[in-house]
Short mmCIF file of C-alpha atoms in Angstrom, two decimals:
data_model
loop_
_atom_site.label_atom_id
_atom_site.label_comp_id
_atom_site.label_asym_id
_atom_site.label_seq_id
_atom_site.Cartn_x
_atom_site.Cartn_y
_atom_site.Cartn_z
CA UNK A 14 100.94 137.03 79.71
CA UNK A 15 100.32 137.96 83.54
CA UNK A 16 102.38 136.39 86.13
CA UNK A 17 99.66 135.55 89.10
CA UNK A 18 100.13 134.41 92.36
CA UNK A 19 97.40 132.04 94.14
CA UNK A 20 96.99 131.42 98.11
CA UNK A 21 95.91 128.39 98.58
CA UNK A 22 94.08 126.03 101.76
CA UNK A 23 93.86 122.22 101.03
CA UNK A 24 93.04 119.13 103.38
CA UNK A 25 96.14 117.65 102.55
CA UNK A 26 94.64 114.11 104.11
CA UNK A 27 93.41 113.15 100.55
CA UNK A 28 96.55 114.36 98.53
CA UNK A 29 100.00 112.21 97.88
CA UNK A 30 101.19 115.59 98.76
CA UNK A 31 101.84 118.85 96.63
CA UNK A 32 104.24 117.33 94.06
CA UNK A 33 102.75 116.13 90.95
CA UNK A 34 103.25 112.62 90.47
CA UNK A 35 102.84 109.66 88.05
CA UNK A 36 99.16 108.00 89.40
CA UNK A 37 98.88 109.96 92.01
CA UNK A 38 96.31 112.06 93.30
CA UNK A 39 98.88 115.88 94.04
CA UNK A 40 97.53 119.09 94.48
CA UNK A 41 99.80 120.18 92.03
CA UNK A 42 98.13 118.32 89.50
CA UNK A 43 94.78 119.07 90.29
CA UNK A 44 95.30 123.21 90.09
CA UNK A 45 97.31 122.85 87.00
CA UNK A 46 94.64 120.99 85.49
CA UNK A 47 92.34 123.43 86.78
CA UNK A 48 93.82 126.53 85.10
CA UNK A 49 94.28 124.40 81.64
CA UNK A 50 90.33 123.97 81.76
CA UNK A 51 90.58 127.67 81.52
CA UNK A 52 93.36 128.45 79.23
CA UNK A 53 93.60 125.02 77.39
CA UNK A 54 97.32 125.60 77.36
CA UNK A 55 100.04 123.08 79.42
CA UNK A 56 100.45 124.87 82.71
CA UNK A 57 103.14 124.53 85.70
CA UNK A 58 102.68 125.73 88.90
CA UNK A 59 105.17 126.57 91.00
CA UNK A 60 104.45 126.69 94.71
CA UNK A 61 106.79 127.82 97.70
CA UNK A 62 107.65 124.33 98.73
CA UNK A 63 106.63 121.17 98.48
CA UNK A 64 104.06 119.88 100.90
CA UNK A 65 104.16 116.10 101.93
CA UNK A 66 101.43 113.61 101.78
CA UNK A 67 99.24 113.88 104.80
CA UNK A 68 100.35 117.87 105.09
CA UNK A 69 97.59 120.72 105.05
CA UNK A 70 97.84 123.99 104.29
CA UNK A 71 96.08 127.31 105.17
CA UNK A 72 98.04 129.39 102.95
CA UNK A 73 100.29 127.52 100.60
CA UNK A 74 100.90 130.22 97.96
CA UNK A 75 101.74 129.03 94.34
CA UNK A 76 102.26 131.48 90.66
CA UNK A 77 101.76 130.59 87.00
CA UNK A 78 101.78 132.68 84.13
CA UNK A 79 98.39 133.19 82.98
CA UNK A 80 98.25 133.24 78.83
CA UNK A 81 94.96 134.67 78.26
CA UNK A 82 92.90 137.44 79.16
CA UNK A 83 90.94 136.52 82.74
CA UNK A 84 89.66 139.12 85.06
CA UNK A 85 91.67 138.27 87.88
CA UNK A 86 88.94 139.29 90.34
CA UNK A 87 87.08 136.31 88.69
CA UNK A 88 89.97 133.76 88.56
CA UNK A 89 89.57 132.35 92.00
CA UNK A 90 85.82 132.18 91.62
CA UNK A 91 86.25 130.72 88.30
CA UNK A 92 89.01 128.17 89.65
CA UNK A 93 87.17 127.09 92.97
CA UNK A 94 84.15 125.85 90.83
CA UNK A 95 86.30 123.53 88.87
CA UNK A 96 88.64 122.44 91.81
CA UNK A 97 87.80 119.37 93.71
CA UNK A 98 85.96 120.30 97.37
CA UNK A 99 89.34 119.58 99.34
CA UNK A 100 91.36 122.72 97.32
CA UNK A 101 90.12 126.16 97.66
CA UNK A 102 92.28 129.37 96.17
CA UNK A 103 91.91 131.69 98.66
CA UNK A 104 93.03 134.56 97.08
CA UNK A 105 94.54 135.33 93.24
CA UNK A 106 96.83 138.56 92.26
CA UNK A 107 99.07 139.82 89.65
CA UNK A 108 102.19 139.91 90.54
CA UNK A 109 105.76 141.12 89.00
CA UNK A 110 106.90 139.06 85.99
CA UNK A 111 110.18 138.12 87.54
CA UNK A 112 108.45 137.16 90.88
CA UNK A 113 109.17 133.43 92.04
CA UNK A 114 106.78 131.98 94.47
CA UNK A 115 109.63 130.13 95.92
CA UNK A 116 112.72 132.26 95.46
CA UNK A 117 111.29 135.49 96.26
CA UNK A 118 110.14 134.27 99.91
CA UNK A 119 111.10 135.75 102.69
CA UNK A 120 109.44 133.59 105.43
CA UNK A 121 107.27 130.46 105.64
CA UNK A 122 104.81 129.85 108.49
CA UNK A 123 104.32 126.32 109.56
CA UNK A 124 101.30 125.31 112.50
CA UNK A 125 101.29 122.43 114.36
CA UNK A 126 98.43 121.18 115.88
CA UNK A 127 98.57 118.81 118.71
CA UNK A 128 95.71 117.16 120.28
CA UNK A 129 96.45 116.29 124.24
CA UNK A 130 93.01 115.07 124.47
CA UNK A 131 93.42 111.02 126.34
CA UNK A 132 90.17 110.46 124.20
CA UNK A 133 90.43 108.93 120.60
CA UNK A 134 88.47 111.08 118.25
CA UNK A 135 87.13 109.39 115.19
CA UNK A 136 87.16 112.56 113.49
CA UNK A 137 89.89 114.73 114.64
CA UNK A 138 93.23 112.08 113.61
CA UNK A 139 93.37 113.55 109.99
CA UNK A 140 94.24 117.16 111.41
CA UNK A 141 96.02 116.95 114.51
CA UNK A 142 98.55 114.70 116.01
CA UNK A 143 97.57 113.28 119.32
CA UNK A 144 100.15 113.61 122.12
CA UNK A 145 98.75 111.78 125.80
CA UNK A 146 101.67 112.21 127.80
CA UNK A 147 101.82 115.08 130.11
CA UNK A 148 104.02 117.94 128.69
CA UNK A 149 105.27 120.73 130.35
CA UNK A 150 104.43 124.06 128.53
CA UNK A 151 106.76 126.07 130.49
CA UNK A 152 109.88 123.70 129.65
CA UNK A 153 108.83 123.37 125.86
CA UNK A 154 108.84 127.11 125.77
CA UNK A 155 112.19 127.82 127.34
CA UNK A 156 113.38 125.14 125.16
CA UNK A 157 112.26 126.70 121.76
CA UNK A 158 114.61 129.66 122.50
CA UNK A 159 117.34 127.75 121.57
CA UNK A 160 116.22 127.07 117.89
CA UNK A 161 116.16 131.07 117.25
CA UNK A 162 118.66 133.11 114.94
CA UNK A 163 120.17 131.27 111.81
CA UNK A 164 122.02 127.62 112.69
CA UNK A 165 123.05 124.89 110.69
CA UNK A 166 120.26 122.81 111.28
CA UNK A 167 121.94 119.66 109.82
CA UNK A 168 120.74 117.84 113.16
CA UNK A 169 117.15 119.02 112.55
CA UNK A 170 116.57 117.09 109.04
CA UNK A 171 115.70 113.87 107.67
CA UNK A 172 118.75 112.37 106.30
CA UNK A 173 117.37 112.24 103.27
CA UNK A 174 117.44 116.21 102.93
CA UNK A 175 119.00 116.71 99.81
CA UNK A 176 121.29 120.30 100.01
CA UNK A 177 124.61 122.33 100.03
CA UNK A 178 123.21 124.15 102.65
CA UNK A 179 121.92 123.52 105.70
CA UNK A 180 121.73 127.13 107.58
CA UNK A 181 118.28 128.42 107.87
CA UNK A 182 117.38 130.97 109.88
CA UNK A 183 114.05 130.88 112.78
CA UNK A 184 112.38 134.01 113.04
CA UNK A 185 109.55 132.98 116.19
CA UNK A 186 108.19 130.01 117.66
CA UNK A 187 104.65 130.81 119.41
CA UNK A 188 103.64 127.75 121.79
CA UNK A 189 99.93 128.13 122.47
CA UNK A 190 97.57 126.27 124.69
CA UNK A 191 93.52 126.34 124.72
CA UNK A 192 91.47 122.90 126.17
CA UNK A 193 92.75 119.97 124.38
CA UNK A 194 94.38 121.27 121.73
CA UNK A 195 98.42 122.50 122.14
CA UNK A 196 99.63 124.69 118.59
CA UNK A 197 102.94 125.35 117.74
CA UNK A 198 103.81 127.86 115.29
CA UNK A 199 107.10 127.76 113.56
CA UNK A 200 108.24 131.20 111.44
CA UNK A 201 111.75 130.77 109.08
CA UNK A 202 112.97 131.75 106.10
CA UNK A 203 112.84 128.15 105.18
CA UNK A 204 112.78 124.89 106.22
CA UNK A 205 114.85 121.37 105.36
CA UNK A 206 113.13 118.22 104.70
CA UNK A 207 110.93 117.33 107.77
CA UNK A 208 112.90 120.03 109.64
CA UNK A 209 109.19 121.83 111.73
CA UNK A 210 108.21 118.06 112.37
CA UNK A 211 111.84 117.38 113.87
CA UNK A 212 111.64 120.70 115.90
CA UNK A 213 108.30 119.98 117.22
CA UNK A 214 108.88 116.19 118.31
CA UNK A 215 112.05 117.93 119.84
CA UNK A 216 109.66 120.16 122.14
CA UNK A 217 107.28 117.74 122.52
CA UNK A 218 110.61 115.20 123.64
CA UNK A 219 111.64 117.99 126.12
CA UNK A 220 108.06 118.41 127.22
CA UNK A 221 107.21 115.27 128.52
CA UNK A 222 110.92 114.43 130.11
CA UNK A 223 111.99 111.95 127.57
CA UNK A 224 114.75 114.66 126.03
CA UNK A 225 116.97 117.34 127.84
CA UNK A 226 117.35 120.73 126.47
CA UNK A 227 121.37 120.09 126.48
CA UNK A 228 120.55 116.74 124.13
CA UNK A 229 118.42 119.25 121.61
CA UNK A 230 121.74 121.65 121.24
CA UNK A 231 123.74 119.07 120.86
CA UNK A 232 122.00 118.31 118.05
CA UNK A 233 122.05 122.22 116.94
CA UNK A 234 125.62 122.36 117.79
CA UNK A 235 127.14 118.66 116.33
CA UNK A 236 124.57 118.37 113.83
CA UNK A 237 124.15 114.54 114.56
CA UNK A 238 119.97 113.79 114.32
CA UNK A 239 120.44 111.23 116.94
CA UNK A 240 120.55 114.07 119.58
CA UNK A 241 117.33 115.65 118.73
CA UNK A 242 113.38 114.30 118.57
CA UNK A 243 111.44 112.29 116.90
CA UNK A 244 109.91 113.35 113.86
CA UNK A 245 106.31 114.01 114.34
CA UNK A 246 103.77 112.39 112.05
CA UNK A 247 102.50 114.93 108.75
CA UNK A 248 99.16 115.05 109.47
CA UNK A 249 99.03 117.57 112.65
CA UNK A 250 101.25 120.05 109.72
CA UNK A 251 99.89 123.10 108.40
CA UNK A 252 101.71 125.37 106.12
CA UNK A 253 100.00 128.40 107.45
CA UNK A 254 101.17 131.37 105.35
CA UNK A 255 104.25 132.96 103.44
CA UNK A 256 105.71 136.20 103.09
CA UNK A 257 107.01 137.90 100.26
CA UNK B 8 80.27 83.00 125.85
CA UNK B 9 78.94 86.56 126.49
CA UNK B 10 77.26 88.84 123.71
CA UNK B 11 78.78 92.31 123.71
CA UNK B 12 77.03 95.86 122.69
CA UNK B 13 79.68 98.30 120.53
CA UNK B 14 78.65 101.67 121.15
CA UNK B 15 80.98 102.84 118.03
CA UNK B 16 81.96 106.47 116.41
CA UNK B 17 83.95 106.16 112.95
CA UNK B 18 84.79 109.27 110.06
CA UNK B 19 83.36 107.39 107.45
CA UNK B 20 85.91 109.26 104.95
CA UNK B 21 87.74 107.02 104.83
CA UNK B 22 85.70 103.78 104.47
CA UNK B 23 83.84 102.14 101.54
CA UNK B 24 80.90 101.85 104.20
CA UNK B 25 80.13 99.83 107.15
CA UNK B 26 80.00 96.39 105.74
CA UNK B 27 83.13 93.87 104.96
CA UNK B 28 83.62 93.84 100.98
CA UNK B 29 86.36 92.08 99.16
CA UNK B 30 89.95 94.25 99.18
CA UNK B 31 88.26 97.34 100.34
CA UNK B 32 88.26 98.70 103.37
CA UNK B 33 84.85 98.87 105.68
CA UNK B 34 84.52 99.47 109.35
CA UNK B 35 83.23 96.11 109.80
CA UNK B 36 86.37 94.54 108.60
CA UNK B 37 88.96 96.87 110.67
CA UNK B 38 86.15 96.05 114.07
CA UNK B 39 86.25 91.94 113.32
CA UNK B 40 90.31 92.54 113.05
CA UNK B 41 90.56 93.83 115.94
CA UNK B 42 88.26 91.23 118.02
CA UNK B 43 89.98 88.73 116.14
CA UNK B 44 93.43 90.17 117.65
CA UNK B 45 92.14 89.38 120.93
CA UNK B 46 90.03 85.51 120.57
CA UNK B 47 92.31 84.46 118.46
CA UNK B 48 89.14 82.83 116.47
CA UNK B 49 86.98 84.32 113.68
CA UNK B 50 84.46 86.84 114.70
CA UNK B 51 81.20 88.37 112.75
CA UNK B 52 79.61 91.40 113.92
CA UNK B 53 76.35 92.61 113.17
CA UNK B 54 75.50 96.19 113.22
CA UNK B 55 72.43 97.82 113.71
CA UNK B 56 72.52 98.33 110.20
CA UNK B 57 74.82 99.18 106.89
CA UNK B 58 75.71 102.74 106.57
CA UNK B 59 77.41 104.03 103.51
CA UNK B 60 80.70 104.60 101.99
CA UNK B 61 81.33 108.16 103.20
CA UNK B 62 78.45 107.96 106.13
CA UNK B 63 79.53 109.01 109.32
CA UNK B 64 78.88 107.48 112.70
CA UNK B 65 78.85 109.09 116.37
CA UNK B 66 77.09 106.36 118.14
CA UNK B 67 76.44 102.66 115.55
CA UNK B 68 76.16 100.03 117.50
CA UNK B 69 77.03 96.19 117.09
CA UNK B 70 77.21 92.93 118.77
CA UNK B 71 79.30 90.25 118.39
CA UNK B 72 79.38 86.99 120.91
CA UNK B 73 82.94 87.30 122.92
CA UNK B 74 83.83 83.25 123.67
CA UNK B 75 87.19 84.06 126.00
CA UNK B 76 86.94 86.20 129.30
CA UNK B 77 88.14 90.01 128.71
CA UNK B 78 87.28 91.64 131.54
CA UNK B 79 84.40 93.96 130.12
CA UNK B 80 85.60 97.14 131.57
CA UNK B 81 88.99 96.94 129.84
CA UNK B 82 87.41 96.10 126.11
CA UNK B 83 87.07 99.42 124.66
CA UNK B 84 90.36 100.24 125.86
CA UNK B 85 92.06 97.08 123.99
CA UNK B 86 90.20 97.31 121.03
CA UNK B 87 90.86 101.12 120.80
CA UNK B 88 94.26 100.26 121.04
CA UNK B 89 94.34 98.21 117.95
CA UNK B 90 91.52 100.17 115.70
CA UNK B 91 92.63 102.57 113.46
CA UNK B 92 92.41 106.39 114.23
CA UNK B 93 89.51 106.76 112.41
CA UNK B 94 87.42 104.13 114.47
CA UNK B 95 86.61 104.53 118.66
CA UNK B 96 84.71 102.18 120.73
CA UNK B 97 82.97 104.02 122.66
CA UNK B 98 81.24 101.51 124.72
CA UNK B 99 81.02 98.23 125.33
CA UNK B 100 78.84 96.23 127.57
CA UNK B 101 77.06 92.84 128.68
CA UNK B 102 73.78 92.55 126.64
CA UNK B 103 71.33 89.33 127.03
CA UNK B 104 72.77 86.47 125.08
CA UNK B 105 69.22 86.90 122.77
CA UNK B 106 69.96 90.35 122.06
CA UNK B 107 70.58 91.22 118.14
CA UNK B 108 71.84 95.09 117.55
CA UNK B 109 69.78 94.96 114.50
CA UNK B 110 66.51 93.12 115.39
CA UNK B 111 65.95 93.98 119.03
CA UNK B 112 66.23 97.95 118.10
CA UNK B 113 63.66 100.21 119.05
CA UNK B 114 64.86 103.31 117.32
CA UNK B 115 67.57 105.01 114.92
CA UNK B 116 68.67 108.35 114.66
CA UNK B 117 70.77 110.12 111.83
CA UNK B 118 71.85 113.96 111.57
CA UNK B 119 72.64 115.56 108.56
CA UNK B 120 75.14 118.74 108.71
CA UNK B 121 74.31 121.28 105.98
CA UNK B 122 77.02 123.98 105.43
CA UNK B 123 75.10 127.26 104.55
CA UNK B 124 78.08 129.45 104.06
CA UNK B 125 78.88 130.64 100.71
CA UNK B 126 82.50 130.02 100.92
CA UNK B 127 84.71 127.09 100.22
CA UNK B 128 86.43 125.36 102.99
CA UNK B 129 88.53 123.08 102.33
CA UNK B 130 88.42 121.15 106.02
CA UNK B 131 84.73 120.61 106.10
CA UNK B 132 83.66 118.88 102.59
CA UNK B 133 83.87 115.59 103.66
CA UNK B 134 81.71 116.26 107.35
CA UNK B 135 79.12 118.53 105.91
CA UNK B 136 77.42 119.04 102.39
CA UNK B 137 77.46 122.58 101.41
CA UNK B 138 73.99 124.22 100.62
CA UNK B 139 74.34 127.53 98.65
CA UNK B 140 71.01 128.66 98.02
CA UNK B 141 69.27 130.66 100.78
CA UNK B 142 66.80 128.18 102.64
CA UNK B 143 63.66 129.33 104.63
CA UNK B 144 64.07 127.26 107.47
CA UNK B 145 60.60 127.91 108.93
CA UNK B 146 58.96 126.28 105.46
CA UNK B 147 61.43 123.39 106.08
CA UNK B 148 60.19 123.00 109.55
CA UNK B 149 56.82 123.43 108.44
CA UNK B 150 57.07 120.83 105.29
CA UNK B 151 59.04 118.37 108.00
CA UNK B 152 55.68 117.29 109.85
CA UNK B 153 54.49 115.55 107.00
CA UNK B 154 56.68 112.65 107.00
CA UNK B 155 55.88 112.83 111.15
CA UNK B 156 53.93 109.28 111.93
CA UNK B 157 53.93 105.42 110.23
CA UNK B 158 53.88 106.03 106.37
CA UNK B 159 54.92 103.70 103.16
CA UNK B 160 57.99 105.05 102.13
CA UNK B 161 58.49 103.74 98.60
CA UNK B 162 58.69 106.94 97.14
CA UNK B 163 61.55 107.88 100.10
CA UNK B 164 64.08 105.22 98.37
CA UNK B 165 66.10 104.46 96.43
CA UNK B 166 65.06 102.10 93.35
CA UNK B 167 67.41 99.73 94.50
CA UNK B 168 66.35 99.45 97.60
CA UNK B 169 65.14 96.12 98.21
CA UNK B 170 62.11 95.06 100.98
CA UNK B 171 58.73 93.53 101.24
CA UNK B 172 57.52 96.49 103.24
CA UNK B 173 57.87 100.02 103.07
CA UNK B 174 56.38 101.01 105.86
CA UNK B 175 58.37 102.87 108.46
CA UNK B 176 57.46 105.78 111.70
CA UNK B 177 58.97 108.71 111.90
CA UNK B 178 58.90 109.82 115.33
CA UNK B 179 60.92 113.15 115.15
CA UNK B 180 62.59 115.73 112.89
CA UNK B 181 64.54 118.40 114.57
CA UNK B 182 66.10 121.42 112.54
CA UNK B 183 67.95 123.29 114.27
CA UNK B 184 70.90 126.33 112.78
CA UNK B 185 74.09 127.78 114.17
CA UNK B 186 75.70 130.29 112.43
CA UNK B 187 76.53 128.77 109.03
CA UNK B 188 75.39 124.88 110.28
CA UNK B 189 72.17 123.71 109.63
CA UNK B 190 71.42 120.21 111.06
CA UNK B 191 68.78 118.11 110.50
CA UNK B 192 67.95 114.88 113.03
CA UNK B 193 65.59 112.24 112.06
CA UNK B 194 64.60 109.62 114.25
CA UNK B 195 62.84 106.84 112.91
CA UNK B 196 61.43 103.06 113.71
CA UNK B 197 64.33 102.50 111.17
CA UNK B 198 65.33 103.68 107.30
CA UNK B 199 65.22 102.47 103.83
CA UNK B 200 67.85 102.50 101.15
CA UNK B 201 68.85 106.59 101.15
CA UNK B 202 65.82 107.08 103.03
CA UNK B 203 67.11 109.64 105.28
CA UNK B 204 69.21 111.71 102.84
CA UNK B 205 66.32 111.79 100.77
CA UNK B 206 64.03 113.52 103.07
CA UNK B 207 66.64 115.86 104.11
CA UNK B 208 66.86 116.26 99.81
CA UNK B 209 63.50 117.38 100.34
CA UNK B 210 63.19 119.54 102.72
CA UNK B 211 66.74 121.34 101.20
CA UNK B 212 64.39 121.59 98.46
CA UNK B 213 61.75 123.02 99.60
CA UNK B 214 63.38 125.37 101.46
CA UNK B 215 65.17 126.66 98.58
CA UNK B 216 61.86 126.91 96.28
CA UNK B 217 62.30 124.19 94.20
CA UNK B 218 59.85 122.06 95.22
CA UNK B 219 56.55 122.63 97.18
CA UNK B 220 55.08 120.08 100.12
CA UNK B 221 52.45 119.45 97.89
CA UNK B 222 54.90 117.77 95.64
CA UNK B 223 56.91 116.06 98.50
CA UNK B 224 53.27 114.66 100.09
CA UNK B 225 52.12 113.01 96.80
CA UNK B 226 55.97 111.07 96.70
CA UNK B 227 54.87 109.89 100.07
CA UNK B 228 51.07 108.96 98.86
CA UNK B 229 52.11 107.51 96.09
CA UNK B 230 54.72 106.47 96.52
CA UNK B 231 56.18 107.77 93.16
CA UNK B 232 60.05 108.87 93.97
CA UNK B 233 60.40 111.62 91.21
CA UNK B 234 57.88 113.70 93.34
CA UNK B 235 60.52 113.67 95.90
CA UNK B 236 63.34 116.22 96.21
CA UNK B 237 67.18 115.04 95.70
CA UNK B 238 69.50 112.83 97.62
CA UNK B 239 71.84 114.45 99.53
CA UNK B 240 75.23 112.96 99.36
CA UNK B 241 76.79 110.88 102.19
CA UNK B 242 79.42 113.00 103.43
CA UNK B 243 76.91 115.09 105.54
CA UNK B 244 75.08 111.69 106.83
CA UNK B 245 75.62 110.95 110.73
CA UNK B 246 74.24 107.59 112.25
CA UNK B 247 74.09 109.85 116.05
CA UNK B 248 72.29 106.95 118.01
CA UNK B 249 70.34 103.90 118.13
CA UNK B 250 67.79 102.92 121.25
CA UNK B 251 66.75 99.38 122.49
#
């Protein structure tokens, strides 16, 4: 038995999300039944966090233990050629037998991807999120300072968040501009239930004048959601890479 | 009443084609919809022709007969508003009240996107279709000028493709390559049934080795299909423009 670890990039626009689910089409449940093609053995994958329907990712990373004998230099290969053309494993390695693609994180990298384009795009709605009101970059940056360090972000979650705990701690937020297209990249250790999308509509908020930055720490500070942003919709959400 | 030109872009990923079918959902359907939104009376619009569940459009075009007076300038705008993401008028104008979108045309162009990298990307699958094998384009550009001119395409169809009268003009094929895209543009007095993703089949073909232009100009003699090269699947199928 060899514990591996995949990295994995799916167009999360076709998925109910990563979770496996009863009828529904999950990534979960396509990878697993991937690697039982191979092993013809039940297999459960466990990923670094859920992703939710609409989400993408550029480097969701995932383990399993692997009961037979494949040469892991072949297993991505080998598991791309059965996977459907909206999943591709990136990259698969052997790691430590007690390593836990979700407890042995030590930060998460989410992308957002705005598109400030006034044109609709036919093709562009699945990946990005469009935002026509005129934002100021310079305010949205000052404004991401705040969210820094470790906070109870209690204020920054759905209220459906399900926890004991709700400090989490930011590590960087990069704003970045090019044409039409605005990114914001959120690094954590980890992230509550629609916590990056809360953030972002926070900035975006602030941005365009609807939101002050005093209303945002309220929300830090108080912990009442009513303070902060809207949520912004999943699919302009990338989980863009982990580190271990 | 006025009769009204849709210039029209949709990502045909998520449509079961162009035309209105029972409990499915068709770019036809979500256009009339929207019209309907607006009249407040039933609307049918004809497009220049069917495309595909999976087929792409950058510039389709329809008419439909507007019997209340929008101001035409504002129409796009409005319908935009209540279309879908996936759908964008791009146009809309006055056209003679004898105009038809599918009977007055002069010509049709399509462009197929061929992905010649080797590696899976997730993002692209349903926008290109991925081509493996190394292709000699300058045999494909070669083998292309066959189909060049008015010919009987019977053995450019599919079987189910129903018509009195095969006979169609090519007037252009353009193949042109960037980095790892290879696109194809036909233009044509109009298509049959798979017509166009047939002859790109072809060429693909015969660019790989498999088949020689011997073989592809007896399909189009005889009009025997199985001398023919594949069909390439929708998801790499553009309708780019139609003239009148």
């Amino acid at each position: 038995m060899k514990r591996v670890l995949l990295t994995i990039e799916y167009d999360g626009s076709g998925f109910y999300g990563w979770q496996r689910q009863q009828g529904m089409r999950t990534v979960q449940e396509e990878i697993e039944k991937a690697i039982e093609k191979i092993t013809d053995r039940p297999c459960e994958v466990q990923a670094s966090g859920r992703t939710d329907a609409g989400v993408h990712a550029l480097g969701q990373t995932a383990h399993f233990d692997l009961p037979c004998p494949v040469p892991i230099s072949k297993l991505a290969g080998v598991l791309n050629s059965l996977l459907p053309l909206d999943i591709v494993i990136k990259k698969a390695e052997i790691v430590p037998d007690d390593f836990h693609a979700r407890f042995s994180i030590k930060s998460k990298t989410y992308l957002y991807k705005i598109n400030t384009s006034e044109k609709k795009n036919a093709f562009i709605s699945r990946y990005t999120s469009q935002v026509t009101y005129p934002l100021d970059y310079q305010k949205m940056r000052a404004a991401a300072k705040i969210f820094l360090g470790e906070h109870d972000f209690k204020g920054y979650c759905a209220s459906s968040a399900v926890t004991s705990d709700y400090h989490r701690t930011i590590y960087d937020i990069k704003i970045s501009q090019k044409k039409n297209e605005l990114d914001i990249e959120v690094e954590g250790s980890g992230f509550l239930y629609n916590m990056v999308r809360i953030i972002v509509g926070t900035l975006v908020d602030i941005g365009r004048g609807k939101l002050t930055v005093e209303s945002a720490k309220k929300a830090l500070e108080g912990g009442d959601r009513a303070y902060a942003g809207v949520t912004m919709p999943p699919n302009g959400l990338y989980l863009k890479c982990t580190k271990y």
